[in-house]
Coordinates of C-alpha atoms and ligand atoms in Angstrom, one line a residue:
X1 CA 93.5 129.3 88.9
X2 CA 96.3 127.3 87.9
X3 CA 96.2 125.4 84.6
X4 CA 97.0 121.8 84.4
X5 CA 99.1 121.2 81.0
X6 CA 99.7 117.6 80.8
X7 CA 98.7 114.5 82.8
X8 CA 99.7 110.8 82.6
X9 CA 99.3 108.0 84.9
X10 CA 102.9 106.7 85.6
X11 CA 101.7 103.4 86.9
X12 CA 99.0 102.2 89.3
X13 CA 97.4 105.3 91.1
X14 CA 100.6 107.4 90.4
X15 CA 99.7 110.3 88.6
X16 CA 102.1 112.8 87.0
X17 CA 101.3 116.4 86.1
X18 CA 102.5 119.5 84.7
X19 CA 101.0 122.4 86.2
X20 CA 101.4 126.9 85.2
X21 CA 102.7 128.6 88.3
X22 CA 104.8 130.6 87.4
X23 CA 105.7 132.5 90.7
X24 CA 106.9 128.9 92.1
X25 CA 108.1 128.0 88.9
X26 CA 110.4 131.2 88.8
X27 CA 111.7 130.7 93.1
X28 CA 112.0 127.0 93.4
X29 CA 114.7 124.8 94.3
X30 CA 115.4 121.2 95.0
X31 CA 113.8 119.8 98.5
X32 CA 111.0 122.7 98.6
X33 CA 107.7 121.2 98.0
X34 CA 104.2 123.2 97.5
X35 CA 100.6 122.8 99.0
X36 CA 97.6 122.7 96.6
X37 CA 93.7 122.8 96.2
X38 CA 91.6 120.6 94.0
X39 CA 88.7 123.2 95.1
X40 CA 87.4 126.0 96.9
X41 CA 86.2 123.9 99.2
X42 CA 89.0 121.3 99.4
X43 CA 91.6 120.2 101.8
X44 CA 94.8 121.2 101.1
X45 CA 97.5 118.6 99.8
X46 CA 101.4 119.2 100.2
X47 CA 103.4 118.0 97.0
X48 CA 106.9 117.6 96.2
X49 CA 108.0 118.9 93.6
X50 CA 109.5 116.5 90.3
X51 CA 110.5 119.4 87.9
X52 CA 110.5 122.9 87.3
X53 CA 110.9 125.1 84.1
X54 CA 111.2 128.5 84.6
X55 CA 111.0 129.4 81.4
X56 CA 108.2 128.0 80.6
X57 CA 106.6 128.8 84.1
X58 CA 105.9 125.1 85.2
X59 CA 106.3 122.8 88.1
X60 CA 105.8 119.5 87.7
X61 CA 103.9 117.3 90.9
X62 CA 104.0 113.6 91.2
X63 CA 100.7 112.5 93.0
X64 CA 99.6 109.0 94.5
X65 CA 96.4 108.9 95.6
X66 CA 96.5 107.4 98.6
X67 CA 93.1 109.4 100.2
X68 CA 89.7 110.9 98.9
X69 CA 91.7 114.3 98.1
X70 CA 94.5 113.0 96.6
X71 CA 92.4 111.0 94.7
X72 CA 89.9 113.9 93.5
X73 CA 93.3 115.3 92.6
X74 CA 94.4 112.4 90.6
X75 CA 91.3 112.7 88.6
X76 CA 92.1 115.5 87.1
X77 CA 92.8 115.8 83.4
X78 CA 94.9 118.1 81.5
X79 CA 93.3 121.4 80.6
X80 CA 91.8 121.4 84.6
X81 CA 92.8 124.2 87.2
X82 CA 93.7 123.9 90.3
X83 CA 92.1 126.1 92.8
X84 CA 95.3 127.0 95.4
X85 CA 98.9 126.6 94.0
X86 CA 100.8 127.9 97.0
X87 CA 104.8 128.1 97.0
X88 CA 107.7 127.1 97.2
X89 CA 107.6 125.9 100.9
X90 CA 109.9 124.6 103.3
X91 CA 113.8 124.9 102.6
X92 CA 115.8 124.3 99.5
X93 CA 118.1 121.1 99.7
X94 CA 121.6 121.9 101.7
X95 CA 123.2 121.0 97.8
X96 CA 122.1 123.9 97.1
X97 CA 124.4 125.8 99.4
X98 CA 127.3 123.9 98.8
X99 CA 130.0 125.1 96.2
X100 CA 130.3 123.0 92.8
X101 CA 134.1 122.5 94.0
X102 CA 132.5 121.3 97.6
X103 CA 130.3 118.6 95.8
X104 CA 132.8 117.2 93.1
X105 CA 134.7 116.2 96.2
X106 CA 132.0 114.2 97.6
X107 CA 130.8 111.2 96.8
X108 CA 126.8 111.0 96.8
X109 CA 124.3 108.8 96.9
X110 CA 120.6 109.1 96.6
X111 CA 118.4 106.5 97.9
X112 CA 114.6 107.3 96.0
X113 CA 112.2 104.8 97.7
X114 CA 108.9 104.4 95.6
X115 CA 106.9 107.5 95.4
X116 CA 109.7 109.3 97.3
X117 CA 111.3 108.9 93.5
X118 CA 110.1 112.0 92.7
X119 CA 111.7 114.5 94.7
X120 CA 114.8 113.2 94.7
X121 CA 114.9 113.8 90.2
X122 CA 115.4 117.7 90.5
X123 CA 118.1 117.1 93.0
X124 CA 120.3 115.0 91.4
X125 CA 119.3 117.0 87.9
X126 CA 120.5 120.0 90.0
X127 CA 124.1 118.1 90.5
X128 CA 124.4 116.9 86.8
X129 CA 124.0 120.8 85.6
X130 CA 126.8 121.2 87.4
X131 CA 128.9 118.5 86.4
X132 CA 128.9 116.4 89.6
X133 CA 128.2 112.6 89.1
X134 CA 126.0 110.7 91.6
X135 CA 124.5 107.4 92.3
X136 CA 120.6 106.8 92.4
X137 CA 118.9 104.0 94.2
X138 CA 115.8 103.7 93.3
X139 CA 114.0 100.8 95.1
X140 CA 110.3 99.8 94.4
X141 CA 108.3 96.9 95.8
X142 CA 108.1 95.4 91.9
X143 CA 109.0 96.0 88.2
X144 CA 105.8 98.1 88.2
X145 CA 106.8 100.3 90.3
X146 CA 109.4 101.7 89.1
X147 CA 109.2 105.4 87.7
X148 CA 111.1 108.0 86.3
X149 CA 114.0 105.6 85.4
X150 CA 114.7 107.3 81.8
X151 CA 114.4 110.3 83.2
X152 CA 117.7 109.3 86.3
X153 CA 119.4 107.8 83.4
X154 CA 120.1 110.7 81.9
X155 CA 121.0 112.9 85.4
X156 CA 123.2 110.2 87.7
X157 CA 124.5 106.3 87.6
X158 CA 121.3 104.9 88.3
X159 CA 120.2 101.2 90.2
X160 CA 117.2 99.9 90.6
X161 CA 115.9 97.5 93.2
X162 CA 112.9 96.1 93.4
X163 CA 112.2 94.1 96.9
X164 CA 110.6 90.9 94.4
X165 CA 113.6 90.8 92.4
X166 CA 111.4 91.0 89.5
X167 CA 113.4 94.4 87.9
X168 CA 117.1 95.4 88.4
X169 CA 119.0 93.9 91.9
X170 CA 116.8 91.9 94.0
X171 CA 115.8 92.9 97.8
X172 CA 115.2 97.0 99.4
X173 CA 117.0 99.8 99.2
X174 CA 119.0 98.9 102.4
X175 CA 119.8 95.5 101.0
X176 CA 121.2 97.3 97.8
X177 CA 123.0 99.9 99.9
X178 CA 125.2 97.2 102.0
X179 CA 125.6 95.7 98.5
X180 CA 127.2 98.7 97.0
X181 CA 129.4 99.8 100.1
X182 CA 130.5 96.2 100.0
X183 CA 131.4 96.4 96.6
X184 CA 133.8 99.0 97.2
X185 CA 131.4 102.4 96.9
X186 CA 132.5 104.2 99.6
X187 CA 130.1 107.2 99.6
X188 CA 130.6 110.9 101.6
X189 CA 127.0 111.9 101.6
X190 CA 124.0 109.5 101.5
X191 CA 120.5 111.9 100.8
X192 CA 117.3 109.3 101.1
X193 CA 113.8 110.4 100.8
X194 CA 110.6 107.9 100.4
X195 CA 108.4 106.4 103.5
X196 CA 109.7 107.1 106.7
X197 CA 109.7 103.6 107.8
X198 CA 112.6 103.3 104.8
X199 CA 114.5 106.2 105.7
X200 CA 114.6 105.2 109.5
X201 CA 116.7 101.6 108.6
X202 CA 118.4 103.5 105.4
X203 CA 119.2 105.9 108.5
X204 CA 120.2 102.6 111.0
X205 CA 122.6 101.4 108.4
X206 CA 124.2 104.6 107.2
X207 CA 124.9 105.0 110.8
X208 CA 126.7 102.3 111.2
X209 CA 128.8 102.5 107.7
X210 CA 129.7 106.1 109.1
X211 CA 127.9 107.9 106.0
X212 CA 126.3 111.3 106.8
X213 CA 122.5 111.4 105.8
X214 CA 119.8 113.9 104.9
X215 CA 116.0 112.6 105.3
X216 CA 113.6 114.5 103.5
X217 CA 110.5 114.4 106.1
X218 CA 106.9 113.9 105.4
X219 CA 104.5 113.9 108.2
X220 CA 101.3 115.0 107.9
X221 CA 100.9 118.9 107.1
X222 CA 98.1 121.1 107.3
X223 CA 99.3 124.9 106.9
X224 CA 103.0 124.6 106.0
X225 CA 103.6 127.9 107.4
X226 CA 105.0 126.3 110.7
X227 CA 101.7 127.5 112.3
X228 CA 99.2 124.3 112.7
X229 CA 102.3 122.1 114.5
X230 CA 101.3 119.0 112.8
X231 CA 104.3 118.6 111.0
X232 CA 106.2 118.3 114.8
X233 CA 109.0 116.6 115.0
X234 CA 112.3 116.0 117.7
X235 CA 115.1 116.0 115.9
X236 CA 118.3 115.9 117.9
X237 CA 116.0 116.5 121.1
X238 CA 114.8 119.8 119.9
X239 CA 111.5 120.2 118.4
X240 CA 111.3 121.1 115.2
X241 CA 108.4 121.6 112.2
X242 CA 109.1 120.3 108.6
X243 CA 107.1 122.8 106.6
X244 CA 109.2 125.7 107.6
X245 CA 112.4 124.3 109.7
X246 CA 112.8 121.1 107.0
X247 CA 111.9 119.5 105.2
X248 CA 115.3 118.1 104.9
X249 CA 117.2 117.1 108.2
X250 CA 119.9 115.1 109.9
X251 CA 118.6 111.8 109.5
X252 CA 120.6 110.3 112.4
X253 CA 119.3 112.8 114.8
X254 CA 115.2 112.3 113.7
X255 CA 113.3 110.3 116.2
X256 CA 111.3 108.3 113.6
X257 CA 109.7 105.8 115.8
X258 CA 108.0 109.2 117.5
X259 CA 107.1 110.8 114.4
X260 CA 105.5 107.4 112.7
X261 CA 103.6 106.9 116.2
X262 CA 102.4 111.1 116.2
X263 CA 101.5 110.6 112.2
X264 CA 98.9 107.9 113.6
X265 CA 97.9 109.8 116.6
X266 CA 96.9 113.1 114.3
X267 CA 95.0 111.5 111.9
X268 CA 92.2 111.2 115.0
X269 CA 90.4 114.4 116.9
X270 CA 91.3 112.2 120.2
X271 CA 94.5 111.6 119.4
X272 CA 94.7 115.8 118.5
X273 CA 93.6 116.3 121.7
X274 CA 96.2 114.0 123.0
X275 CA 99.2 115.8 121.7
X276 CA 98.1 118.8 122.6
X277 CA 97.3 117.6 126.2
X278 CA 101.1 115.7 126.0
X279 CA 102.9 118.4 123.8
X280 CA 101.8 121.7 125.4
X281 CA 103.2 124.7 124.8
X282 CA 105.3 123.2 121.8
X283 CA 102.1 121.9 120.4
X284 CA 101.7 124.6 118.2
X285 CA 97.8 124.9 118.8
X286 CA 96.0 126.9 116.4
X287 CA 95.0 125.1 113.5
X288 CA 91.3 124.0 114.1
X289 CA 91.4 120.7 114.7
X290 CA 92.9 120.5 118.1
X291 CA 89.4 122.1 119.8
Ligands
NAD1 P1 106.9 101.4 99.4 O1 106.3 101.0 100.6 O2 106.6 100.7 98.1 O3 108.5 101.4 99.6 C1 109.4 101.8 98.6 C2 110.8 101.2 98.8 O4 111.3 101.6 100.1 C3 110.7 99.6 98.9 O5 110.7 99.0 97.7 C4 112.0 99.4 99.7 O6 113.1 99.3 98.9 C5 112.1 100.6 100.6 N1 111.6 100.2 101.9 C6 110.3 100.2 102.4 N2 110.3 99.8 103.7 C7 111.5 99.5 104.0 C8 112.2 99.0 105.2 N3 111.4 98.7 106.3 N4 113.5 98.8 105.2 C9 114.2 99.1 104.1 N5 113.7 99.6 103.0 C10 112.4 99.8 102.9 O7 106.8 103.0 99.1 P2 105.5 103.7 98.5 O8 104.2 103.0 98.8 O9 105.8 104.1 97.1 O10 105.7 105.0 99.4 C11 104.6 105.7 99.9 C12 105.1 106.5 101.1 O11 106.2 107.4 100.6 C13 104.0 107.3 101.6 O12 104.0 107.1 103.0 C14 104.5 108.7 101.3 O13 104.1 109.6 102.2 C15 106.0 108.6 101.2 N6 106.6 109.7 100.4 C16 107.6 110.3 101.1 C17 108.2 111.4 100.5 C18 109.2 112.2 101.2 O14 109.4 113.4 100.9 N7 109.9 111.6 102.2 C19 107.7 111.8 99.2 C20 106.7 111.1 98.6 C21 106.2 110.0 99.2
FES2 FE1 103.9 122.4 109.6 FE2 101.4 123.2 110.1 S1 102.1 122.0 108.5 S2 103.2 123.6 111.3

């Protein structure tokens, strides 16, 4: 069982928590994410991770409960267990890799788009350990929205953006991004990670400004061992899973119209059988629901 140490309700439905694992706690690294139980019995739910102490032996999970699961998660009070804590999964951001000499020579953005705040913290925590400055655009649909924005203060140069105008700049993330380029930030490396419909035109623009960007993906997952295939996506024409081959990517190379359009198709057993009938071999049969 894993012990639940502290949960707080960031804002509407968005629940924060600090959970003991330390196995995950000791291996993690920015951009890997972990898959968790409520219950014996219960589905399981893949997380990104906010925070991690390995001293201490935490992780620490933002949640927004979004479906029955992730709501019987979000339920769950300090001094709870979790069933399943299972990590860390996927790979660790390509920051990691680079040299501290290799990122002080970039110039990086972040663009954190409302939940997909979360993930992006221990990333740009990562680059402030090692003394490499970065800019944060964190865009949310209204002032409410908005979390973790002591927390950025204190890693990167933080904006917010809130599509109202009701906090920070006014209008999305995209909106903000144009604004910043045309105000003479000319970034190296843009890394964006919130809904994909957000990275797909953060993607479109950064395309066209000539900025190199990293997508973290999110599709629906069921094993995250690469066995299940319904994390599948094309990226660059090649087929690809995000649990074990992501989930961080190329985002000019993803096909995001195909994975938005497959994310609806899974979600039914005739659209299962669909993919499986379209996808074939490369389906990845095998994890139960397809027959
Ligand atoms: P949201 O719909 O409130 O959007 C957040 C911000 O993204 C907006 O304020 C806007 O600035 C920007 N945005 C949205 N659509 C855009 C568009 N068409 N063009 C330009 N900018 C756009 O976000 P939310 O409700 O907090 O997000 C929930 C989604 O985020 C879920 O689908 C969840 O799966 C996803 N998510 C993704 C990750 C990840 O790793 N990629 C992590 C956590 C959550
Ligand atoms: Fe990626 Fe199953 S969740 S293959």
């Amino acid at each position: 069982m894993f012990r639940i140490l502290e949960a707080k309700e960031l804002t509407t439905n968005i629940i924060q928590m600090v959970v003991e694992a330390p196995r995950v706690a000791h291996s993690c690294l920015p951009g890997q994410f972990l898959i968790v139980r409520v219950d014996p019995d219960g589905e399981r739910i893949p997380l990104t991770i906010c925070d991690y102490d390995r001293e201490k032996g935490t992780v620490e999970i933002v949640v927004q409960a979004v479906g029955a699961e992730s709501y019987k998660l979000s339920t769950l009070k300090a001094g709870d267990s979790f069933t399943d804590v299972v990590g860390p999964l996927g790979k660790p951001s390509e920051l990691c890799e680079m040299s501290e000499e290799e990122l002080k020579k970039k110039k990086i953005v972040f663009i954190a788009g409302g939940v997909g705040t979360a993930p992006v913290y221990p990333q740009a925590k990562w680059l402030k350990e090692r003394g490499v400055d970065c800019d944060v655009i964190i865009g949310a649909r209204t002032k409410d929205l908005v979390i973790l924005e002591d927390r950025f203060k204190q890693v990167s140069n933080l904006i917010v953006t809130t599509d109202d105008g009701s906090y920070g700049r006014t209008g999305n993330v995209t909106v903000c991004l144009q604004d910043l380029w045309n105000e003479g930030n000319k970034y190296d490396l843009c890394i964006a990670i919130g809904p994909m419909i957000m990275m797909k035109f953060v993607c479109k623009l950064t395309k066209e400004l000539n900025i190199p960007t990293v997508v973290s993906m999110n599709p629906i997952m069921v094993d995250g061992t690469g066995m299940c295939g319904a994390c599948r996506l094309t990226v660059g024409g090649e087929v690809k899973f995000a649990c074990v081959d992501g989930p961080e990517f190329d985002g000019h190379l993803v096909d995001f119209d195909q994975a938005m359009n497959r994310m609806k198709l899974y979600k039914t057993e005739e659209g299962r059988l669909y993919l499986e009938a379209k996808e074939g071999d490369t389906h990845h049969g095998g994890c139960g629901h397809c027959n």
